[in-house]
mmCIF file of C-alpha atoms and ligand atoms in Angstrom:
data_model
loop_
_atom_site.group_PDB
_atom_site.id
_atom_site.type_symbol
_atom_site.label_atom_id
_atom_site.label_comp_id
_atom_site.label_asym_id
_atom_site.label_seq_id
_atom_site.Cartn_x
_atom_site.Cartn_y
_atom_site.Cartn_z
ATOM 1 C CA MET A 1 -0.187 -0.039 -0.144
ATOM 2 C CA ALA A 2 1.086 3.872 -1.013
ATOM 3 C CA LEU A 3 2.232 5.766 2.008
ATOM 4 C CA ARG A 4 -0.228 8.551 1.616
ATOM 5 C CA THR A 5 1.549 11.602 2.358
ATOM 6 C CA LEU A 6 -0.035 15.359 2.945
ATOM 7 C CA ILE A 7 2.852 18.538 1.955
ATOM 8 C CA LEU A 8 1.406 21.401 3.750
ATOM 9 C CA GLY A 9 3.000 23.670 0.747
ATOM 10 C CA GLY A 10 2.945 27.493 -0.580
ATOM 11 C CA THR A 11 7.046 27.291 -0.650
ATOM 12 C CA SER A 12 9.579 26.103 -3.320
ATOM 13 C CA GLU A 13 10.631 23.531 -1.091
ATOM 14 C CA ALA A 14 7.121 22.017 -0.552
ATOM 15 C CA ARG A 15 7.276 22.254 -4.679
ATOM 16 C CA GLU A 16 10.448 20.907 -4.829
ATOM 17 C CA LEU A 17 9.607 18.212 -2.323
ATOM 18 C CA ALA A 18 6.634 16.966 -4.005
ATOM 19 C CA HIS A 19 9.033 17.045 -7.591
ATOM 20 C CA ARG A 20 11.220 14.583 -5.737
ATOM 21 C CA LEU A 21 8.560 12.000 -4.657
ATOM 22 C CA ALA A 22 6.204 12.677 -7.506
ATOM 23 C CA SER A 23 7.943 9.642 -9.378
ATOM 24 C CA ARG A 24 8.629 7.760 -6.456
ATOM 25 C CA ASP A 25 6.870 4.033 -6.020
ATOM 26 C CA GLY A 26 5.074 3.460 -2.670
ATOM 27 C CA LEU A 27 3.868 6.774 -2.293
ATOM 28 C CA ALA A 28 0.686 8.855 -3.063
ATOM 29 C CA VAL A 29 1.202 12.604 -2.489
ATOM 30 C CA THR A 30 -0.940 15.428 -2.047
ATOM 31 C CA VAL A 31 0.252 18.967 -1.808
ATOM 32 C CA SER A 32 -2.260 21.816 -0.059
ATOM 33 C CA LEU A 33 -2.351 25.266 -0.780
ATOM 34 C CA ALA A 34 -3.890 27.974 1.493
ATOM 35 C CA GLY A 35 -5.042 29.568 -2.006
ATOM 36 C CA ARG A 36 -3.885 33.097 -1.295
ATOM 37 C CA THR A 37 -2.148 33.273 -4.613
ATOM 38 C CA ARG A 38 -4.425 33.595 -7.689
ATOM 39 C CA HIS A 39 -2.004 31.901 -9.980
ATOM 40 C CA PRO A 40 0.049 29.410 -8.276
ATOM 41 C CA VAL A 41 2.872 27.996 -9.663
ATOM 42 C CA ALA A 42 2.056 24.357 -11.242
ATOM 43 C CA TYR A 43 2.870 20.772 -8.844
ATOM 44 C CA ASP A 44 3.767 17.483 -9.960
ATOM 45 C CA VAL A 45 1.146 15.920 -7.655
ATOM 46 C CA PRO A 46 -2.100 16.371 -6.896
ATOM 47 C CA VAL A 47 -3.364 19.787 -5.202
ATOM 48 C CA ARG A 48 -6.195 20.719 -2.650
ATOM 49 C CA THR A 49 -6.923 24.165 -2.116
ATOM 50 C CA GLY A 50 -8.166 26.085 0.982
ATOM 51 C CA GLY A 51 -8.209 26.131 4.459
ATOM 52 C CA PHE A 52 -9.254 23.064 6.417
ATOM 53 C CA GLY A 53 -11.062 24.860 9.532
ATOM 54 C CA GLY A 54 -8.001 25.166 12.230
ATOM 55 C CA ALA A 55 -6.563 22.158 14.199
ATOM 56 C CA GLU A 56 -9.698 20.107 14.348
ATOM 57 C CA GLY A 57 -10.740 20.195 10.638
ATOM 58 C CA LEU A 58 -7.238 19.206 9.134
ATOM 59 C CA ALA A 59 -7.265 16.463 11.996
ATOM 60 C CA ARG A 60 -10.842 15.438 10.024
ATOM 61 C CA TYR A 61 -9.067 15.814 6.797
ATOM 62 C CA LEU A 62 -6.446 13.549 7.857
ATOM 63 C CA LEU A 63 -8.378 10.990 8.651
ATOM 64 C CA GLU A 64 -11.417 11.176 6.106
ATOM 65 C CA ASN A 65 -8.318 10.622 3.512
ATOM 66 C CA GLN A 66 -6.452 8.188 5.398
ATOM 67 C CA ILE A 67 -3.502 10.158 5.304
ATOM 68 C CA ASP A 68 -0.166 8.325 7.024
ATOM 69 C CA LEU A 69 2.416 11.139 7.149
ATOM 70 C CA LEU A 70 1.626 14.846 7.242
ATOM 71 C CA ILE A 71 4.734 17.165 6.186
ATOM 72 C CA ASP A 72 4.409 21.060 7.232
ATOM 73 C CA ALA A 73 6.541 22.156 4.649
ATOM 74 C CA THR A 74 5.043 26.243 4.641
ATOM 75 C CA HIS A 75 6.914 29.399 4.955
ATOM 76 C CA PRO A 76 8.728 30.056 8.238
ATOM 77 C CA PHE A 77 6.109 33.045 8.787
ATOM 78 C CA ALA A 78 3.065 31.133 8.312
ATOM 79 C CA ALA A 79 2.671 30.152 12.209
ATOM 80 C CA ARG A 80 -0.829 29.643 12.497
ATOM 81 C CA ILE A 81 -0.905 26.483 10.169
ATOM 82 C CA SER A 82 1.962 25.146 11.309
ATOM 83 C CA VAL A 83 0.601 25.443 15.210
ATOM 84 C CA ASN A 84 -2.445 23.502 13.761
ATOM 85 C CA ALA A 85 -0.554 20.955 11.948
ATOM 86 C CA ALA A 86 1.198 20.049 14.945
ATOM 87 C CA GLN A 87 -2.092 19.828 16.873
ATOM 88 C CA ALA A 88 -3.609 17.541 14.175
ATOM 89 C CA ALA A 89 -0.737 15.052 14.082
ATOM 90 C CA VAL A 90 -1.248 14.696 18.152
ATOM 91 C CA ILE A 91 -4.940 14.523 17.533
ATOM 92 C CA THR A 92 -4.961 11.886 14.867
ATOM 93 C CA GLY A 93 -1.633 10.094 15.753
ATOM 94 C CA ILE A 94 -0.113 10.002 12.289
ATOM 95 C CA ARG A 95 3.253 10.443 11.664
ATOM 96 C CA PHE A 96 4.216 14.299 11.363
ATOM 97 C CA PHE A 97 7.619 16.459 10.318
ATOM 98 C CA CYS A 98 8.237 20.026 9.015
ATOM 99 C CA LEU A 99 10.526 20.948 6.694
ATOM 100 C CA LYS A 100 11.399 24.783 7.256
ATOM 101 C CA ARG A 101 14.441 26.253 5.689
ATOM 102 C CA MET A 102 17.253 28.090 8.076
ATOM 103 C CA PRO A 103 17.014 31.317 8.800
ATOM 104 C CA TRP A 104 19.473 33.871 7.152
ATOM 105 C CA VAL A 105 22.328 34.819 8.875
ATOM 106 C CA ALA A 106 24.533 38.145 9.065
ATOM 107 C CA THR A 107 28.184 37.960 7.621
ATOM 108 C CA LYS A 108 30.953 40.774 7.358
ATOM 109 C CA GLY A 109 29.515 43.913 5.673
ATOM 110 C CA ASP A 110 25.987 43.352 6.802
ATOM 111 C CA GLN A 111 24.037 46.030 8.454
ATOM 112 C CA TRP A 112 20.959 44.362 9.674
ATOM 113 C CA PHE A 113 18.557 45.273 12.691
ATOM 114 C CA GLY A 114 16.473 42.873 14.004
ATOM 115 C CA PHE A 115 12.683 43.425 14.777
ATOM 116 C CA GLU A 116 9.444 41.413 16.027
ATOM 117 C CA ASP A 117 7.060 42.654 13.964
ATOM 118 C CA ALA A 118 6.262 44.805 10.515
ATOM 119 C CA GLY A 119 5.356 47.656 12.766
ATOM 120 C CA SER A 120 8.169 48.039 14.789
ATOM 121 C CA ALA A 121 11.014 47.257 11.781
ATOM 122 C CA LEU A 122 8.782 50.359 9.987
ATOM 123 C CA ALA A 123 8.629 52.689 12.950
ATOM 124 C CA ALA A 124 12.722 52.198 13.221
ATOM 125 C CA LEU A 125 13.139 53.953 9.994
ATOM 126 C CA GLY A 126 12.458 57.390 11.966
ATOM 127 C CA ALA A 127 10.749 60.742 11.210
ATOM 128 C CA GLU A 128 13.152 61.676 8.186
ATOM 129 C CA ARG A 129 12.006 60.797 4.704
ATOM 130 C CA LEU A 130 13.778 58.056 3.203
ATOM 131 C CA LYS A 131 13.596 55.702 0.061
ATOM 132 C CA VAL A 132 12.857 52.403 1.306
ATOM 133 C CA PHE A 133 12.439 49.220 -0.469
ATOM 134 C CA VAL A 134 9.544 46.860 1.109
ATOM 135 C CA ALA A 135 9.553 43.384 0.694
ATOM 136 C CA LEU A 136 6.514 41.905 2.935
ATOM 137 C CA GLY A 137 3.448 40.026 2.708
ATOM 138 C CA ARG A 138 0.070 41.620 1.756
ATOM 139 C CA GLN A 139 -0.995 41.001 5.866
ATOM 140 C CA GLU A 140 2.380 43.036 6.794
ATOM 141 C CA LEU A 141 2.005 46.070 4.477
ATOM 142 C CA SER A 142 -0.949 47.690 6.086
ATOM 143 C CA ALA A 143 1.928 48.669 8.516
ATOM 144 C CA LEU A 144 2.781 51.103 6.500
ATOM 145 C CA ALA A 145 0.084 53.423 6.703
ATOM 146 C CA ALA A 146 1.702 54.625 10.143
ATOM 147 C CA GLN A 147 5.130 55.778 8.810
ATOM 148 C CA PRO A 148 3.387 57.796 5.882
ATOM 149 C CA GLN A 149 6.706 60.277 5.743
ATOM 150 C CA HIS A 150 8.486 57.629 3.256
ATOM 151 C CA ASP A 151 8.989 56.838 -0.135
ATOM 152 C CA TYR A 152 8.103 53.147 -0.422
ATOM 153 C CA LEU A 153 8.897 50.532 -3.280
ATOM 154 C CA VAL A 154 6.710 47.603 -2.477
ATOM 155 C CA ARG A 155 7.606 44.300 -4.580
ATOM 156 C CA SER A 156 4.971 41.624 -4.198
ATOM 157 C CA ILE A 157 3.980 38.738 -6.164
ATOM 158 C CA GLU A 158 0.428 39.783 -7.027
ATOM 159 C CA PRO A 159 -0.777 43.645 -7.064
ATOM 160 C CA VAL A 160 -1.310 44.710 -3.781
ATOM 161 C CA ASP A 161 -5.286 45.487 -3.585
ATOM 162 C CA PRO A 162 -6.650 47.450 -1.792
ATOM 163 C CA PRO A 163 -3.171 49.356 -2.210
ATOM 164 C CA VAL A 164 -1.985 50.683 0.990
ATOM 165 C CA GLU A 165 -3.166 54.538 2.284
ATOM 166 C CA VAL A 166 0.514 56.218 2.222
ATOM 167 C CA PRO A 167 1.437 59.345 -0.209
ATOM 168 C CA ASN A 168 4.411 57.919 -2.138
ATOM 169 C CA ILE A 169 4.361 54.406 -2.798
ATOM 170 C CA HIS A 170 5.386 52.676 -6.194
ATOM 171 C CA TYR A 171 4.548 48.735 -6.782
ATOM 172 C CA ILE A 172 6.147 46.057 -8.988
ATOM 173 C CA LEU A 173 5.587 42.931 -9.187
ATOM 174 C CA GLY A 174 7.975 39.788 -9.053
ATOM 175 C CA ARG A 175 8.244 36.344 -8.086
ATOM 176 C CA GLY A 176 11.879 34.734 -7.046
ATOM 177 C CA PRO A 177 14.189 33.438 -7.653
ATOM 178 C CA PHE A 178 15.585 37.152 -7.972
ATOM 179 C CA ALA A 179 19.611 37.731 -9.060
ATOM 180 C CA LYS A 180 21.755 39.864 -7.248
ATOM 181 C CA ALA A 181 22.850 42.076 -10.402
ATOM 182 C CA ASP A 182 19.096 42.774 -10.556
ATOM 183 C CA GLU A 183 18.861 43.660 -7.212
ATOM 184 C CA ILE A 184 21.201 46.121 -7.648
ATOM 185 C CA ARG A 185 20.294 47.545 -10.333
ATOM 186 C CA LEU A 186 16.763 48.012 -9.126
ATOM 187 C CA PHE A 187 18.303 49.627 -5.829
ATOM 188 C CA SER A 188 20.462 51.644 -7.435
ATOM 189 C CA GLU A 189 18.073 53.169 -9.915
ATOM 190 C CA ASN A 190 15.820 53.955 -6.888
ATOM 191 C CA ARG A 191 18.046 55.173 -4.702
ATOM 192 C CA ILE A 192 17.175 52.842 -1.971
ATOM 193 C CA GLU A 193 18.181 53.958 1.569
ATOM 194 C CA ARG A 194 16.828 51.094 3.471
ATOM 195 C CA ILE A 195 15.472 47.805 2.947
ATOM 196 C CA VAL A 196 12.253 46.087 5.180
ATOM 197 C CA ALA A 197 11.922 42.372 4.846
ATOM 198 C CA LYS A 198 11.212 39.111 6.493
ATOM 199 C CA ASN A 199 13.911 36.985 7.351
ATOM 200 C CA SER A 200 12.469 34.118 5.510
ATOM 201 C CA GLY A 201 15.721 32.465 4.727
ATOM 202 C CA GLY A 202 16.182 30.478 1.614
ATOM 203 C CA PHE A 203 17.685 31.003 -1.910
ATOM 204 C CA ALA A 204 14.931 32.468 -3.677
ATOM 205 C CA SER A 205 14.954 35.883 -2.133
ATOM 206 C CA MET A 206 18.227 36.208 -0.482
ATOM 207 C CA ALA A 207 19.809 38.206 -3.502
ATOM 208 C CA LYS A 208 18.426 41.464 -1.992
ATOM 209 C CA LEU A 209 20.408 40.950 1.205
ATOM 210 C CA GLU A 210 23.505 40.335 -1.047
ATOM 211 C CA ALA A 211 22.990 43.677 -3.075
ATOM 212 C CA ALA A 212 22.361 45.146 0.311
ATOM 213 C CA ARG A 213 25.554 44.196 1.363
ATOM 214 C CA GLU A 214 27.347 45.326 -1.582
ATOM 215 C CA LEU A 215 25.547 48.862 -1.680
ATOM 216 C CA ARG A 216 25.914 49.027 1.946
ATOM 217 C CA ILE A 217 21.977 49.373 2.402
ATOM 218 C CA PRO A 218 20.751 48.811 6.154
ATOM 219 C CA VAL A 219 18.184 46.042 6.454
ATOM 220 C CA HIS A 220 15.139 46.211 9.095
ATOM 221 C CA LEU A 221 14.720 42.290 9.339
ATOM 222 C CA ILE A 222 11.996 41.006 10.735
ATOM 223 C CA ASP A 223 12.667 37.848 13.329
ATOM 224 C CA ARG A 224 10.792 34.737 12.738
ATOM 225 C CA PRO A 225 7.769 34.023 14.660
ATOM 226 C CA ARG A 226 8.357 31.767 18.008
ATOM 227 C CA LEU A 227 7.031 28.193 17.489
ATOM 228 C CA PRO A 228 6.658 25.297 19.562
ATOM 229 C CA GLU A 229 9.292 22.530 18.956
ATOM 230 C CA MET A 230 8.878 20.145 16.243
ATOM 231 C CA PRO A 231 10.456 17.464 14.763
ATOM 232 C CA THR A 232 11.967 19.174 11.536
ATOM 233 C CA VAL A 233 14.419 19.065 8.641
ATOM 234 C CA HIS A 234 15.891 22.049 6.831
ATOM 235 C CA SER A 235 16.440 20.823 3.328
ATOM 236 C CA THR A 236 14.098 19.018 0.726
ATOM 237 C CA ALA A 237 17.066 16.338 0.370
ATOM 238 C CA GLU A 238 16.833 15.275 4.437
ATOM 239 C CA ALA A 239 12.986 15.564 3.760
ATOM 240 C CA GLU A 240 13.032 13.299 0.634
ATOM 241 C CA ASN A 241 15.304 10.819 2.674
ATOM 242 C CA LEU A 242 12.816 10.898 5.868
ATOM 243 C CA VAL A 243 9.952 10.132 3.486
ATOM 244 C CA LEU A 244 11.774 7.497 1.515
ATOM 245 C CA HIS A 245 12.879 5.779 4.945
ATOM 246 C CA LEU A 246 8.980 5.718 6.160
ATOM 247 C CA ALA A 247 7.771 4.324 2.786
ATOM 248 C CA ALA A 248 10.145 1.593 3.143
ATOM 249 C CA SER A 249 9.691 1.037 6.612
ATOM 250 C CA ALA A 250 5.930 1.064 6.394
ATOM 251 C CA GLU A 251 6.126 -1.273 3.468
ATOM 252 C CA LYS A 252 7.990 -3.600 5.505
ATOM 253 C CA ARG A 253 5.118 -3.843 7.950
ATOM 254 C CA GLY A 254 2.474 -4.341 5.538
ATOM 255 C CA VAL A 255 0.626 -0.718 6.108
HETATM 256 P P1 NAP R 301 -0.994 31.153 8.202
HETATM 257 O O1 NAP R 301 -1.367 32.505 9.137
HETATM 258 O O2 NAP R 301 -0.145 30.360 9.426
HETATM 259 O O3 NAP R 301 -2.476 30.211 8.273
HETATM 260 C C1 NAP R 301 -3.690 30.986 8.349
HETATM 261 C C2 NAP R 301 -4.745 30.113 7.610
HETATM 262 O O4 NAP R 301 -4.413 29.858 6.777
HETATM 263 C C3 NAP R 301 -4.769 28.745 8.497
HETATM 264 O O5 NAP R 301 -5.083 28.556 9.750
HETATM 265 C C4 NAP R 301 -5.320 27.932 7.662
HETATM 266 O O6 NAP R 301 -6.765 27.936 7.587
HETATM 267 C C5 NAP R 301 -4.929 28.509 6.091
HETATM 268 N N1 NAP R 301 -3.635 27.993 5.693
HETATM 269 C C6 NAP R 301 -2.255 28.258 5.603
HETATM 270 N N2 NAP R 301 -1.625 27.338 4.740
HETATM 271 C C7 NAP R 301 -2.126 26.557 4.417
HETATM 272 C C8 NAP R 301 -2.035 25.628 3.431
HETATM 273 N N3 NAP R 301 -0.643 25.316 3.389
HETATM 274 N N4 NAP R 301 -2.992 24.523 3.125
HETATM 275 C C9 NAP R 301 -4.062 24.898 3.897
HETATM 276 N N5 NAP R 301 -4.750 25.826 4.577
HETATM 277 C C10 NAP R 301 -3.538 26.839 4.837
HETATM 278 O O7 NAP R 301 -0.714 31.305 7.054
HETATM 279 P P2 NAP R 301 -0.304 32.697 6.129
HETATM 280 O O8 NAP R 301 1.044 33.042 6.746
HETATM 281 O O9 NAP R 301 -1.237 33.149 5.976
HETATM 282 O O10 NAP R 301 0.247 32.100 4.993
HETATM 283 C C11 NAP R 301 -0.408 31.186 3.831
HETATM 284 C C12 NAP R 301 0.389 30.309 2.957
HETATM 285 O O11 NAP R 301 0.880 31.180 1.955
HETATM 286 C C13 NAP R 301 0.890 29.442 3.495
HETATM 287 O O12 NAP R 301 0.795 28.203 3.085
HETATM 288 C C14 NAP R 301 2.358 29.667 3.514
HETATM 289 O O13 NAP R 301 3.070 28.518 3.159
HETATM 290 C C15 NAP R 301 2.238 30.605 2.134
HETATM 291 N N6 NAP R 301 3.551 31.468 2.603
HETATM 292 C C16 NAP R 301 3.371 32.465 3.523
HETATM 293 C C17 NAP R 301 4.106 33.607 3.397
HETATM 294 C C18 NAP R 301 4.219 34.708 4.883
HETATM 295 O O14 NAP R 301 5.122 35.360 4.957
HETATM 296 N N7 NAP R 301 3.264 34.370 5.702
HETATM 297 C C19 NAP R 301 5.277 34.018 2.688
HETATM 298 C C20 NAP R 301 5.449 33.017 1.257
HETATM 299 C C21 NAP R 301 4.097 31.958 1.399
HETATM 300 P P3 NAP R 301 -7.487 26.655 8.193
HETATM 301 O O15 NAP R 301 -7.325 27.332 10.065
HETATM 302 O O16 NAP R 301 -8.829 26.932 8.004
HETATM 303 O O17 NAP R 301 -6.994 25.332 8.211
#
């Protein structure tokens, strides 16, 4: 019997893991998306979309669909679904682990300042008008309204709708991975003086930090939300090995 696996996705890691597992024998993989992006990138396995209705709803889904293994490969800032996943695994007793990329760590030449949330990262820009590059999600962008004195350049995957109520704001669309040379050009052309972003980790959006280092631009970086301890791997290769190991032992047990 195939090991029925549900990957909670919405990240490049989830997509890569699904791709690695799609052609493997002994597995039946489904990816779950929240449905935030209107045009999500295609996956190599079946996809279901939309919330489950909290931890209990997810537990119900896992039981109804006879899922054997739950993998939380959501974004490190998607705290609610991660807590729900851990609770649903306890409720159902099914196997569970997280795939979470490591946070970025400052190196020589970086001028990073850490903040708990978007509001404090933006407040720390100060009263003087600055040109600020903003790489935040839709939820955090509302915090710009409390600091209307700056010139904002906001990059997002999909159009920001409704727009943020500040007088000087310009929107650009972009989906990673981004190249360092392009980020340097973008920041130079727009004379960016500060960057506000989340410490997402991973490769796809790291180039902005490399560009900031080269151009000596200070970065206001929002720290990850604190989550309870969960069994976690940090790379898709580790996750793939673990899944294959679990599939092999399930087959041996005749599950
Ligand atoms: P969140 O605050 O942790 O979750 C809010 C609710 O959205 C959850 O309670 C759940 O609804 C639903 N949900 C979230 N992820 C889901 C998934 N993969 N499948 C089904 N339902 C899901 O999450 P968020 O920060 O809004 O992020 C939403 C999605 O975007 C995540 O899948 C995440 O991987 C992706 N993403 C987030 C960020 C970020 O910075 N937050 C960045 C890039 C990608 P129910 O309680 O009804 O089940």
